[in-house]
CSV table of C-alpha atoms in Angstrom, one decimal:
chain,number,residue,atom,x,y,z
A,9,MET,CA,102.1,176.5,131.4
A,10,GLN,CA,105.5,174.3,129.7
A,11,PRO,CA,108.5,177.4,129.8
A,12,ASP,CA,109.8,177.9,126.1
A,13,ALA,CA,112.0,175.8,124.4
A,14,ALA,CA,115.4,177.2,124.1
A,15,PRO,CA,116.5,178.4,121.1
A,16,ARG,CA,118.2,176.4,118.3
A,17,PRO,CA,121.6,177.6,118.1
A,18,THR,CA,122.1,179.8,115.3
A,19,LEU,CA,125.9,179.4,113.7
A,20,ALA,CA,126.7,183.1,114.6
A,21,ASP,CA,126.4,181.5,117.7
A,22,VAL,CA,129.1,178.8,117.7
A,23,ALA,CA,131.0,181.7,115.4
A,24,ALA,CA,131.0,184.2,118.6
A,25,ARG,CA,131.6,181.7,121.2
A,26,ALA,CA,134.4,180.4,119.1
A,27,GLY,CA,135.4,183.8,118.3
A,28,VAL,CA,135.6,184.2,115.1
A,29,SER,CA,133.1,185.4,112.0
A,30,PRO,CA,130.5,183.4,110.7
A,31,SER,CA,131.8,183.0,107.2
A,32,THR,CA,135.1,181.4,109.1
A,33,ALA,CA,132.6,179.3,111.1
A,34,SER,CA,130.5,178.5,107.8
A,35,LEU,CA,133.9,177.4,105.6
A,36,ALA,CA,134.9,175.1,109.3
A,37,PHE,CA,132.1,173.0,108.7
A,38,SER,CA,132.0,172.7,104.8
A,39,GLY,CA,135.6,171.8,105.2
A,40,SER,CA,136.5,174.2,102.1
A,41,GLY,CA,138.3,177.3,102.0
A,42,PRO,CA,141.8,178.6,103.9
A,43,VAL,CA,141.1,176.8,107.8
A,44,SER,CA,143.6,176.3,109.7
A,45,ASP,CA,143.4,173.4,112.2
A,46,ALA,CA,143.4,174.7,115.1
A,47,THR,CA,140.7,177.1,114.0
A,48,LYS,CA,138.1,174.1,112.5
A,49,GLU,CA,138.9,172.8,116.0
A,50,ARG,CA,137.7,175.4,117.8
A,51,VAL,CA,134.8,175.9,116.1
A,52,LEU,CA,133.9,172.2,116.1
A,53,ALA,CA,134.6,172.7,120.6
A,54,ALA,CA,132.2,175.7,120.0
A,55,ALA,CA,129.8,174.1,118.1
A,56,SER,CA,129.3,171.5,120.6
A,57,GLU,CA,129.3,173.2,123.4
A,58,LEU,CA,126.6,174.6,122.4
A,59,GLY,CA,124.3,171.7,120.6
A,60,TYR,CA,124.8,172.5,117.3
A,61,ALA,CA,124.6,170.2,114.6
A,62,GLY,CA,125.4,172.2,111.7
A,63,PRO,CA,123.6,174.5,108.9
A,64,ASP,CA,120.6,173.2,107.9
A,65,PRO,CA,120.3,171.3,105.3
A,66,ARG,CA,116.8,172.9,104.4
A,67,ALA,CA,118.8,176.0,103.6
A,68,ARG,CA,121.8,175.0,102.1
A,69,SER,CA,119.5,173.1,99.4
A,70,LEU,CA,117.8,176.3,99.3
A,71,ARG,CA,121.0,178.4,98.6
A,72,ARG,CA,121.8,175.7,95.7
A,73,GLY,CA,118.1,175.5,94.2
A,74,ARG,CA,118.3,171.9,95.0
A,75,SER,CA,117.1,168.7,97.4
A,76,GLY,CA,120.1,166.8,96.5
A,77,ILE,CA,117.6,163.9,96.3
A,78,VAL,CA,116.2,162.0,92.9
A,79,GLY,CA,113.0,159.9,93.7
A,80,VAL,CA,112.3,156.5,92.0
A,81,VAL,CA,108.9,155.5,91.8
A,82,LEU,CA,107.8,151.6,92.1
A,83,GLU,CA,104.4,150.2,90.1
A,84,GLU,CA,104.1,148.1,93.6
A,85,ARG,CA,104.4,148.6,97.7
A,86,VAL,CA,108.2,149.1,98.4
A,87,ARG,CA,108.2,145.1,100.0
A,88,ALA,CA,107.1,144.0,96.3
A,89,ALA,CA,109.4,145.8,94.6
A,90,PHE,CA,112.6,143.7,97.0
A,91,LEU,CA,110.9,140.6,96.2
A,92,ASP,CA,111.8,141.5,92.8
A,93,PRO,CA,115.7,140.5,91.8
A,94,VAL,CA,114.7,142.5,88.2
A,95,LYS,CA,113.9,146.7,90.7
A,96,ILE,CA,117.2,145.9,92.9
A,97,GLN,CA,119.5,145.0,90.0
A,98,MET,CA,117.5,148.7,88.4
A,99,LEU,CA,118.1,150.5,91.6
A,100,ASP,CA,122.0,148.9,92.2
A,101,GLY,CA,122.3,150.6,88.4
A,102,ILE,CA,120.5,154.0,89.0
A,103,SER,CA,122.5,154.3,92.1
A,104,GLU,CA,125.8,154.2,89.9
A,105,GLY,CA,124.6,156.2,88.0
A,106,ILE,CA,123.7,159.4,89.8
A,107,ALA,CA,126.6,158.9,91.9
A,108,PRO,CA,128.5,161.9,90.0
A,109,LEU,CA,125.3,164.1,91.7
A,110,GLY,CA,125.8,163.2,95.3
A,111,ALA,CA,122.3,162.2,95.4
A,112,GLY,CA,120.3,160.8,97.7
A,113,LEU,CA,117.6,157.8,96.4
A,114,LEU,CA,114.4,158.3,97.5
A,115,LEU,CA,111.6,155.4,96.8
A,116,LEU,CA,107.7,156.5,96.4
A,117,THR,CA,105.8,154.1,95.3
A,118,ASP,CA,102.7,154.9,92.6
A,119,THR,CA,99.8,152.1,93.5
A,120,GLY,CA,96.7,154.3,93.3
A,121,GLU,CA,96.2,154.2,96.6
A,122,PRO,CA,95.5,157.4,98.9
A,123,GLY,CA,97.7,158.1,101.3
A,124,GLU,CA,96.4,160.9,103.7
A,125,HIS,CA,99.9,161.8,105.2
A,126,ALA,CA,102.1,159.8,102.7
A,127,VAL,CA,105.5,161.7,100.5
A,128,SER,CA,104.2,161.1,97.3
A,129,ILE,CA,105.2,161.8,93.1
A,130,GLU,CA,102.7,164.5,94.0
A,131,SER,CA,104.7,166.5,97.3
A,132,ALA,CA,108.1,164.8,97.4
A,133,PRO,CA,111.1,167.4,97.0
A,134,VAL,CA,112.9,165.8,94.6
A,135,ASP,CA,115.5,167.0,91.8
A,136,ALA,CA,114.2,164.0,89.4
A,137,VAL,CA,112.5,161.6,88.8
A,138,VAL,CA,113.2,157.4,87.9
A,139,LEU,CA,109.7,155.8,87.0
A,140,ILE,CA,110.7,151.9,87.1
A,141,GLY,CA,109.3,149.2,86.3
A,142,CYS,CA,106.1,148.1,83.1
A,143,SER,CA,103.7,150.0,85.6
A,144,PRO,CA,100.2,150.5,84.2
A,145,ARG,CA,100.9,154.3,86.1
A,146,LEU,CA,103.0,155.2,83.8
A,147,ALA,CA,100.9,157.2,82.3
A,148,ASP,CA,99.9,159.4,85.4
A,149,SER,CA,102.9,159.5,86.9
A,150,ILE,CA,104.4,161.5,84.2
A,151,GLU,CA,101.0,164.1,84.1
A,152,ALA,CA,102.0,164.5,87.7
A,153,LEU,CA,105.9,165.3,86.9
A,154,ARG,CA,105.0,167.4,84.0
A,155,ARG,CA,103.0,169.8,86.1
A,156,ARG,CA,105.7,169.9,89.2
A,157,GLY,CA,108.0,170.5,86.4
A,158,ILE,CA,110.5,167.7,87.1
A,159,PRO,CA,112.7,166.0,84.8
A,160,ALA,CA,112.0,162.4,84.8
A,161,VAL,CA,113.9,159.2,82.8
A,162,ALA,CA,111.3,156.4,82.3
A,163,ILE,CA,112.7,152.6,82.0
A,164,GLU,CA,110.4,150.5,80.3
A,165,GLY,CA,107.1,152.5,78.4
A,166,GLU,CA,106.1,155.0,75.9
A,167,THR,CA,106.1,157.9,77.3
A,168,GLY,CA,106.3,161.2,74.7
A,169,GLU,CA,109.2,163.0,72.9
A,170,ASP,CA,109.6,165.3,76.2
A,171,ILE,CA,110.8,162.4,78.6
A,172,PRO,CA,113.7,159.8,78.0
A,173,GLU,CA,112.8,156.1,78.3
A,174,ILE,CA,114.9,153.4,78.9
A,175,SER,CA,113.2,150.5,77.1
A,176,ILE,CA,114.6,146.9,75.5
A,177,ASP,CA,113.3,145.2,72.6
A,178,ASN,CA,110.1,143.3,74.6
A,179,LEU,CA,108.2,142.3,70.6
A,180,GLN,CA,111.4,141.1,69.1
A,181,ALA,CA,113.0,139.5,72.0
A,182,THR,CA,109.8,137.9,72.8
A,183,ARG,CA,109.8,136.8,69.2
A,184,ARG,CA,112.6,135.0,69.7
A,185,GLY,CA,111.7,133.0,72.7
A,186,ALA,CA,108.4,131.9,71.0
A,187,GLU,CA,110.4,131.5,67.6
A,188,TYR,CA,112.9,129.2,69.7
A,189,LEU,CA,109.2,127.5,70.9
A,190,ARG,CA,108.2,127.1,67.7
A,191,GLN,CA,111.7,125.1,66.1
A,192,LEU,CA,111.3,123.2,69.0
A,193,GLY,CA,107.9,121.5,67.4
A,194,HIS,CA,105.7,123.3,69.6
A,195,THR,CA,102.2,124.5,68.0
A,196,ASP,CA,99.9,124.7,71.1
A,197,VAL,CA,101.1,127.5,73.0
A,198,ALA,CA,100.0,129.7,76.2
A,199,ILE,CA,100.8,132.7,77.9
A,200,VAL,CA,101.0,135.1,81.4
A,201,THR,CA,101.1,138.4,81.0
A,202,LEU,CA,102.6,141.2,83.5
A,203,PRO,CA,99.2,143.1,84.6
A,204,PHE,CA,97.8,145.6,81.5
A,205,ASP,CA,95.6,148.1,83.6
A,206,ALA,CA,95.9,150.3,86.8
A,207,ALA,CA,93.6,148.1,88.6
A,208,ARG,CA,96.3,144.9,87.8
A,209,THR,CA,93.1,142.3,85.8
A,210,ARG,CA,93.1,139.7,86.5
A,211,GLY,CA,92.4,136.5,84.1
A,212,PRO,CA,91.8,135.6,80.9
A,213,ILE,CA,93.4,137.1,78.0
A,214,THR,CA,90.7,139.3,76.3
A,215,GLU,CA,90.3,141.7,73.5
A,216,GLU,CA,88.3,144.0,75.5
A,217,LEU,CA,91.3,144.1,78.0
A,218,LEU,CA,94.0,144.6,75.6
A,219,ARG,CA,91.9,147.7,73.9
A,220,SER,CA,91.9,149.3,76.9
A,221,SER,CA,95.6,147.9,78.1
A,222,THR,CA,97.5,151.2,79.6
A,223,ALA,CA,101.1,148.7,80.1
A,224,ALA,CA,103.2,149.2,77.0
A,225,THR,CA,105.6,146.1,77.6
A,226,ALA,CA,102.5,144.0,78.6
A,227,SER,CA,101.4,144.6,75.2
A,228,GLN,CA,104.7,144.7,73.3
A,229,ARG,CA,105.9,141.8,74.8
A,230,LEU,CA,101.9,139.7,74.1
A,231,ALA,CA,102.2,141.1,70.5
A,232,GLY,CA,106.0,139.2,70.1
A,233,ALA,CA,104.4,135.7,71.1
A,234,ARG,CA,101.7,136.4,68.6
A,235,GLU,CA,103.8,137.0,65.6
A,236,ILE,CA,104.9,133.6,66.0
A,237,PHE,CA,101.6,132.2,67.2
A,238,PRO,CA,98.6,134.0,66.4
A,239,GLU,CA,96.3,131.9,68.1
A,240,ALA,CA,97.7,131.7,71.2
A,241,THR,CA,96.2,133.0,74.5
A,242,GLY,CA,96.6,133.1,78.3
A,243,ARG,CA,96.0,134.9,81.1
A,244,VAL,CA,96.6,137.8,82.8
A,245,ALA,CA,98.6,137.8,86.4
A,246,GLY,CA,98.0,140.6,88.8
A,247,ALA,CA,102.1,141.1,89.2
A,248,SER,CA,105.1,139.8,87.8
A,249,SER,CA,105.6,137.3,91.4
A,250,ILE,CA,105.9,133.8,91.7
A,251,GLU,CA,102.4,134.1,94.0
A,252,GLU,CA,100.5,135.2,90.9
A,253,GLY,CA,102.2,132.6,88.4
A,254,LEU,CA,101.2,130.0,90.1
A,255,GLU,CA,97.4,131.5,90.0
A,256,ALA,CA,97.3,131.7,86.4
A,257,ALA,CA,99.0,128.7,86.4
A,258,ARG,CA,96.6,126.4,87.6
A,259,ALA,CA,94.1,128.0,85.7
A,260,LEU,CA,95.8,127.3,82.3
A,261,LEU,CA,96.3,123.7,83.6
A,262,ALA,CA,93.7,122.3,85.0
A,263,ASP,CA,91.6,120.6,82.0
A,264,PRO,CA,94.2,117.9,80.8
A,265,ALA,CA,92.5,117.8,77.5
A,266,ARG,CA,93.2,121.8,77.1
A,267,ARG,CA,96.6,121.9,78.8
A,268,PRO,CA,99.3,123.8,76.5
A,269,THR,CA,102.8,122.0,75.4
A,270,ALA,CA,104.4,125.2,76.1
A,271,VAL,CA,103.5,128.5,78.5
A,272,ILE,CA,105.6,132.0,77.6
A,273,ALA,CA,105.6,133.8,81.2
A,274,GLN,CA,106.1,138.1,80.7
A,275,SER,CA,108.7,137.8,83.9
A,276,ASP,CA,111.3,135.0,85.2
A,277,LEU,CA,108.8,134.7,88.4
A,278,LEU,CA,105.9,134.1,86.7
A,279,ALA,CA,107.6,131.4,84.8
A,280,ALA,CA,108.8,130.1,88.3
A,281,GLY,CA,105.0,129.7,89.5
A,282,VAL,CA,103.9,128.2,86.2
A,283,ILE,CA,106.6,125.3,86.5
A,284,GLN,CA,105.4,125.0,90.7
A,285,ALA,CA,102.1,124.5,89.2
A,286,ALA,CA,103.1,122.0,87.0
A,287,GLU,CA,104.5,120.2,89.6
A,288,GLU,CA,102.1,120.5,91.6
A,289,LEU,CA,100.3,118.6,88.9
A,290,GLY,CA,102.4,116.0,88.6
A,291,LEU,CA,103.4,116.7,85.5
A,292,GLN,CA,107.8,117.3,84.6
A,293,VAL,CA,109.2,120.4,83.1
A,294,PRO,CA,109.8,120.5,80.3
A,295,ALA,CA,108.7,116.8,79.2
A,296,ASP,CA,105.4,117.4,80.1
A,297,LEU,CA,105.1,121.5,79.8
A,298,SER,CA,108.1,123.5,78.4
A,299,VAL,CA,108.0,127.4,79.8
A,300,LEU,CA,110.5,130.3,79.0
A,301,GLY,CA,110.5,133.2,80.9
A,302,PHE,CA,111.6,137.2,80.7
A,303,ASP,CA,114.0,138.6,82.3
A,304,GLY,CA,117.3,136.5,82.9
A,305,ILE,CA,117.5,136.7,87.0
A,306,ARG,CA,118.2,133.4,89.9
A,307,VAL,CA,115.0,132.5,91.4
A,308,ASP,CA,115.7,131.2,94.9
A,309,GLY,CA,114.3,128.1,95.5
A,310,LEU,CA,114.0,127.2,91.7
A,311,GLN,CA,116.3,124.4,90.8
A,312,HIS,CA,115.6,124.6,87.3
A,313,ASP,CA,118.1,126.2,84.8
A,314,LEU,CA,115.6,128.7,83.1
A,315,THR,CA,114.9,129.1,79.5
A,316,THR,CA,114.4,133.0,79.4
A,317,LEU,CA,115.1,135.8,77.5
A,318,ALA,CA,117.9,138.2,79.5
A,319,GLN,CA,118.3,141.5,80.0
A,320,PRO,CA,121.1,144.0,80.9
A,321,SER,CA,118.8,145.8,84.6
A,322,VAL,CA,121.6,147.2,86.2
A,323,ALA,CA,122.7,148.4,82.8
A,324,LYS,CA,118.8,149.4,82.0
A,325,GLY,CA,119.2,151.2,85.8
A,326,ARG,CA,122.7,152.9,84.8
A,327,ALA,CA,121.8,154.8,82.2
A,328,ALA,CA,118.3,155.8,83.7
A,329,GLY,CA,120.7,157.4,86.4
A,330,GLU,CA,123.1,159.1,84.0
A,331,ALA,CA,120.5,160.5,81.9
A,332,VAL,CA,119.1,161.8,85.0
A,333,VAL,CA,122.6,163.8,85.4
A,334,GLN,CA,122.4,165.1,82.1
A,335,MET,CA,119.4,166.3,82.8
A,336,LEU,CA,120.2,168.3,85.2
A,337,SER,CA,123.1,169.6,84.2
A,338,GLY,CA,121.4,170.7,81.0
A,339,GLU,CA,122.3,168.5,78.2
A,340,PRO,CA,119.6,167.0,76.1
A,341,PRO,CA,119.4,163.2,77.7
A,342,ALA,CA,118.8,160.4,74.9
A,343,SER,CA,116.7,157.4,75.0
A,344,ARG,CA,118.4,154.0,75.0
A,345,CYS,CA,117.0,150.7,73.8
A,346,PHE,CA,119.1,147.2,75.0
A,347,THR,CA,118.8,144.0,73.3
A,348,SER,CA,117.8,140.7,75.4
A,349,THR,CA,119.4,137.8,74.7
A,350,LEU,CA,117.6,133.9,74.8
A,351,HIS,CA,119.3,131.7,77.2
A,352,VAL,CA,118.3,128.4,76.5
A,353,GLY,CA,118.0,126.3,79.8
A,354,ASP,CA,116.3,122.6,80.7
A,355,THR,CA,112.7,124.5,81.2
A,356,THR,CA,112.2,124.0,77.0
A,357,ALA,CA,111.9,121.0,75.0
A,358,ALA,CA,110.4,119.4,71.9
A,359,PRO,CA,106.7,118.6,73.0
A,360,ARG,CA,106.6,114.8,73.9
A,361,ALA,CA,104.4,113.7,70.5
A,362,SER,CA,107.4,115.3,68.8
A,363,ALA,CA,109.5,113.7,70.5
A,364,ASP,CA,108.1,110.6,70.5
């Protein structure tokens, strides 16, 4: 039989070794209170001799009634999220916003895939949660947090009155971009959208899919485009990525007789994929095909200055973090809506028929 492991040393053991009271030893570790440098050094030396690493952070959390952790729920796997500069900018902003709490961030994924031992939104030890990124599963995440009584803030999405939302003017922004294309002379415009449902269904935009949509961001951006081009159709992508934009655009551009003169992509990554598909077919951007994106990010490998609707992603994340601080201090947080700006680059121009 294996001998019993030696019991873990306690703060009381350290205090006895150092010849001080447990409360003095605790103050020496916390760095607060009237403890002389000599006493502190004696306590730390005794801890080192005993192999005592410090007070159990779990016990400290129980005393405070908080974990010191803010969860951030991503709609995709972490690897995919970190390929999206928008997500990274929002995470930077969240970190800035929660700085007064001295809390850490715990990244959680809500892909809908079961994980037997995974820490999830249902079980993570968090004080509050930020739901980040245009997710078709937003309603499920919100319901789980309501059951647990954990305060939450959402970046994008329709949340209900009890959960603050940090949003962008999705409909109005896309309408501005579409109006710019119309002013250039485009009438035949297609759209590449973000996912509409939790299954991330790819394919043509259909009325059935729109009726069952659980993704407010994709729906709002589509509505904005259709206020200018009511008959516009297109393809639904499975995610905001270059690869998904490439796949959707290959289908849109496959038939030369039915090619649009412009494509509105609901993210810059999707727009980069559309440009790649056009170049594969020997089309010139913007002479043969104008492309409009959404986000205002720098896409690695893209040689064009993308015409896009630039949104303040860092500011959105910061506002979400500030809302968390307000909620945890007992203040009522307010929803905020940011405004995008149209950046005109070199991926849009008048269609050939209009230019000739």
